[in-house]
Coordinates of C-alpha atoms in Angstrom, one line a residue:
M70 CA 42.5 -16.3 -8.2
S71 CA 40.1 -13.5 -7.3
S72 CA 39.7 -12.7 -11.0
R73 CA 38.8 -16.3 -11.7
R74 CA 36.2 -16.3 -8.9
G75 CA 34.8 -13.1 -10.3
N76 CA 34.4 -14.6 -13.7
M77 CA 32.7 -17.6 -12.1
A78 CA 30.2 -15.3 -10.3
T79 CA 29.5 -13.4 -13.5
R80 CA 28.8 -16.6 -15.5
R81 CA 26.6 -17.9 -12.8
L82 CA 24.6 -14.7 -12.4
R83 CA 24.1 -14.5 -16.1
Q84 CA 22.7 -18.0 -16.1
D85 CA 20.4 -17.2 -13.2
Y86 CA 19.2 -14.1 -15.0
M87 CA 18.3 -16.1 -18.1
R88 CA 16.4 -18.6 -16.0
I89 CA 14.5 -15.8 -14.3
M90 CA 13.5 -14.2 -17.6
K91 CA 12.3 -17.6 -18.8
D92 CA 10.7 -18.7 -15.5
P93 CA 9.9 -15.6 -13.3
V94 CA 9.5 -15.9 -9.6
P95 CA 5.8 -15.3 -8.6
Y96 CA 5.2 -11.8 -7.3
V97 CA 8.8 -10.8 -7.8
K98 CA 10.7 -9.0 -10.7
A99 CA 14.5 -8.7 -10.7
H100 CA 17.2 -7.2 -12.8
P101 CA 21.0 -6.6 -12.3
L102 CA 22.4 -3.1 -12.8
H103 CA 23.6 -2.5 -16.3
S104 CA 27.0 -1.5 -15.0
N105 CA 27.4 -4.2 -12.3
I106 CA 26.0 -7.7 -12.5
L107 CA 27.0 -8.2 -8.8
E108 CA 24.2 -5.8 -7.7
W109 CA 20.7 -6.8 -8.5
H110 CA 17.5 -4.9 -7.8
F111 CA 14.2 -6.6 -7.2
A112 CA 10.5 -5.5 -6.8
V113 CA 8.2 -7.5 -4.7
L114 CA 4.5 -7.2 -5.8
G115 CA 2.3 -7.4 -2.7
P116 CA 0.6 -10.8 -2.8
E117 CA -3.2 -11.2 -2.6
D118 CA -4.6 -12.0 0.8
T119 CA -1.7 -10.2 2.6
P120 CA -1.4 -6.7 4.1
Y121 CA 1.0 -5.9 1.3
K122 CA -1.6 -6.3 -1.5
G123 CA -1.3 -3.4 -4.0
G124 CA 2.1 -2.4 -2.8
V125 CA 5.4 -2.6 -4.7
Y126 CA 8.6 -3.1 -2.6
H127 CA 12.0 -2.3 -4.0
G128 CA 15.1 -4.0 -2.6
K129 CA 18.6 -5.1 -3.7
L130 CA 20.9 -8.1 -3.6
V131 CA 24.7 -7.4 -3.4
F132 CA 26.6 -10.5 -4.4
P133 CA 30.2 -11.1 -3.4
S134 CA 32.8 -12.0 -6.1
E135 CA 32.9 -15.5 -4.5
F136 CA 29.3 -16.2 -5.4
P137 CA 27.9 -18.9 -5.6
F138 CA 30.2 -20.1 -2.8
K139 CA 29.2 -17.2 -0.6
P140 CA 25.7 -15.7 -0.1
P141 CA 24.6 -12.1 -1.0
S142 CA 23.7 -9.2 1.3
I143 CA 19.9 -8.5 1.1
Y144 CA 18.4 -5.0 1.6
M145 CA 14.9 -3.6 1.4
I146 CA 14.6 0.0 0.2
T147 CA 10.9 0.7 0.1
P148 CA 9.2 1.2 3.5
N149 CA 7.1 -1.9 4.1
G150 CA 6.3 -2.5 7.7
R151 CA 8.2 -5.8 7.8
F152 CA 11.9 -5.0 7.3
K153 CA 14.0 -2.0 8.2
C154 CA 15.1 -0.1 5.1
N155 CA 18.7 0.0 3.8
T156 CA 19.7 -2.5 6.5
R157 CA 21.3 -5.9 5.9
L158 CA 18.7 -8.5 6.6
C159 CA 19.5 -11.5 8.8
L160 CA 18.1 -14.4 6.8
S161 CA 19.3 -18.0 6.3
I162 CA 19.8 -17.1 2.6
S163 CA 21.9 -14.0 3.3
D164 CA 25.5 -13.3 4.2
F165 CA 24.4 -13.1 7.9
H166 CA 24.4 -16.9 7.9
P167 CA 27.2 -18.2 5.6
D168 CA 27.1 -21.5 7.5
T169 CA 23.6 -22.3 6.2
W170 CA 24.3 -21.2 2.6
N171 CA 24.0 -23.7 -0.2
P172 CA 26.0 -22.9 -3.4
A173 CA 23.3 -24.7 -5.4
W174 CA 20.8 -22.0 -4.5
S175 CA 20.1 -19.6 -7.3
V176 CA 18.8 -16.0 -7.4
S177 CA 15.3 -17.4 -7.8
T178 CA 15.8 -19.4 -4.6
I179 CA 16.9 -16.3 -2.8
L180 CA 14.0 -14.2 -4.0
T181 CA 11.5 -17.0 -3.2
G182 CA 12.9 -17.3 0.3
L183 CA 12.7 -13.6 0.8
L184 CA 9.1 -13.4 -0.3
S185 CA 8.2 -16.3 2.0
F186 CA 9.8 -14.7 5.0
M187 CA 8.2 -11.3 4.2
V188 CA 4.6 -12.6 4.4
E189 CA 5.4 -14.5 7.7
K190 CA 5.7 -12.9 11.1
N191 CA 8.8 -14.5 12.5
P192 CA 11.1 -11.9 13.9
T193 CA 14.8 -11.6 12.9
L194 CA 17.6 -9.0 12.9
G195 CA 16.4 -6.3 10.6
S196 CA 12.7 -7.0 10.9
I197 CA 10.2 -4.7 12.6
E198 CA 6.8 -5.2 14.2
T199 CA 3.9 -3.1 12.8
S200 CA 0.2 -3.7 12.5
D201 CA -1.5 -5.0 9.4
Y202 CA -3.3 -1.6 9.2
E203 CA 0.1 0.2 9.0
K204 CA 1.3 -2.2 6.4
K205 CA -1.7 -1.5 4.2
L206 CA -1.1 2.2 4.5
L207 CA 2.6 1.7 3.5
A208 CA 1.4 -0.5 0.6
T209 CA -0.4 2.5 -0.9
R210 CA 2.4 4.9 -0.2
S211 CA 5.0 2.6 -1.7
L212 CA 4.0 3.5 -5.2
E213 CA 4.9 7.2 -4.9
F214 CA 8.0 6.3 -2.9
N215 CA 9.4 4.2 -5.7
L216 CA 8.8 6.8 -8.3
K217 CA 11.3 9.0 -6.6
D218 CA 14.1 6.3 -7.0
P219 CA 16.0 6.7 -10.3
I220 CA 17.3 3.1 -10.2
F221 CA 13.8 1.7 -9.7
C222 CA 12.5 3.9 -12.6
E223 CA 15.4 2.8 -14.8
L224 CA 15.1 -1.0 -14.2
F225 CA 11.3 -1.3 -13.8
P226 CA 9.7 1.0 -16.4
D227 CA 6.6 -1.2 -16.7
L228 CA 6.0 -1.0 -12.9
V229 CA 6.5 2.8 -13.1
E230 CA 3.7 3.1 -15.6
E231 CA 1.5 0.8 -13.6
S232 CA 2.2 2.7 -10.4
R233 CA 1.3 6.0 -12.0
K234 CA -2.0 4.6 -13.2
K235 CA -2.8 3.3 -9.8
I236 CA -1.9 6.6 -8.1
N237 CA -4.2 8.5 -10.5
E238 CA -7.0 6.0 -9.9
L239 CA -6.6 6.3 -6.2
K240 CA -6.7 10.1 -6.5
L241 CA -9.9 10.0 -8.6
L242 CA -11.5 7.5 -6.1
N243 CA -10.6 9.8 -3.1
T244 CA -12.0 12.8 -5.0
S245 CA -15.2 10.9 -5.7
R246 CA -15.5 9.9 -2.1
M247 CA -15.0 13.4 -0.9
S248 CA -17.7 14.7 -3.3
E249 CA -20.1 12.0 -2.0
N250 CA -19.3 12.9 1.6
Q251 CA -19.9 16.6 0.8
M252 CA -23.2 15.7 -0.9
D253 CA -24.3 13.6 2.1
S254 CA -23.3 16.5 4.5
N255 CA -25.3 19.0 2.4
S256 CA -28.2 16.6 2.3
N257 CA -28.1 16.2 6.1
V258 CA -28.0 19.9 6.6
H259 CA -31.0 20.4 4.2
N260 CA -33.0 17.6 5.9
S261 CA -32.2 19.2 9.3
Q262 CA -33.3 22.6 8.1
Y263 CA -36.4 21.0 6.6
Q264 CA -37.3 19.3 9.8
K265 CA -36.8 22.5 11.8
G266 CA -39.1 24.3 9.3
Q267 CA -41.7 21.6 9.7
V268 CA -41.6 21.9 13.5
L269 CA -41.9 25.7 13.3
F270 CA -44.8 25.4 10.8
S271 CA -46.6 23.0 13.1
A272 CA -46.1 25.3 16.0
L273 CA -47.4 28.3 14.1
T274 CA -50.4 26.2 12.9
N275 CA -51.3 25.2 16.4
V276 CA -51.0 28.8 17.6
A277 CA -53.3 29.9 14.7
V278 CA -55.9 27.3 15.6
I279 CA -55.9 28.4 19.2
V280 CA -56.2 32.0 18.3
G281 CA -59.1 31.1 15.9
F282 CA -61.0 29.2 18.6
A283 CA -60.5 32.1 21.0
A284 CA -61.8 34.6 18.4
F285 CA -64.8 32.3 17.6
A286 CA -65.7 32.0 21.3
Y287 CA -65.5 35.7 21.8
T288 CA -67.7 36.3 18.8
V289 CA -70.3 33.8 20.1
R290 CA -70.3 35.4 23.5
Y291 CA -70.8 38.8 22.0
V292 CA -73.7 37.7 19.9
L293 CA -75.4 36.0 22.9
M294 CA -75.0 39.1 25.1
S295 CA -76.5 41.2 22.4
I296 CA -79.5 39.0 22.1
I297 CA -80.0 38.9 25.9
K298 CA -80.0 42.7 26.0

């Protein structure tokens, strides 16, 4: 009986995979392990107009042999600021709520629901509260984090290449900004020194003028005294 259910799960997941390849879920890529079709790995691409923009978030679905009659476990692996990592998530589409599970739901349905819940702010078991600023920082760091994961690199070679390009672009941008800041700092120092020099020059000029007037007055006085004598 268990073997029969396992075969049913395998057939269903293969069908779902063919559907996903033909009609991908927006902002999500997913592939099963080559060695185990019951374990799928997905990558959520941070949607526009969200704090996750630019980030890539790796996670996994672990399906029971009774699928589609029982729901999968859902995990996030990449730090994201929304869900705890490597923790079963409590969602209506996960095994935390088998009573709300619908056998008609496919892998695409699960991934669409996960993305929808990710960009919302409703709390649940396995979710965490962080600011949008922290999520944006994690979005940038997610790229390097994923490159250290061998499963991610094996299943998503296209995202690996894109992530490396983005990382290099960010490094070049940061280097350029540091150079501009250094130039601005040097310019400010130069301007400050120039201003100090101008002040000193003006002061010396005033002193010279005063000394000149004093010398001129002394000379006139000397000439007048000579004439009077």
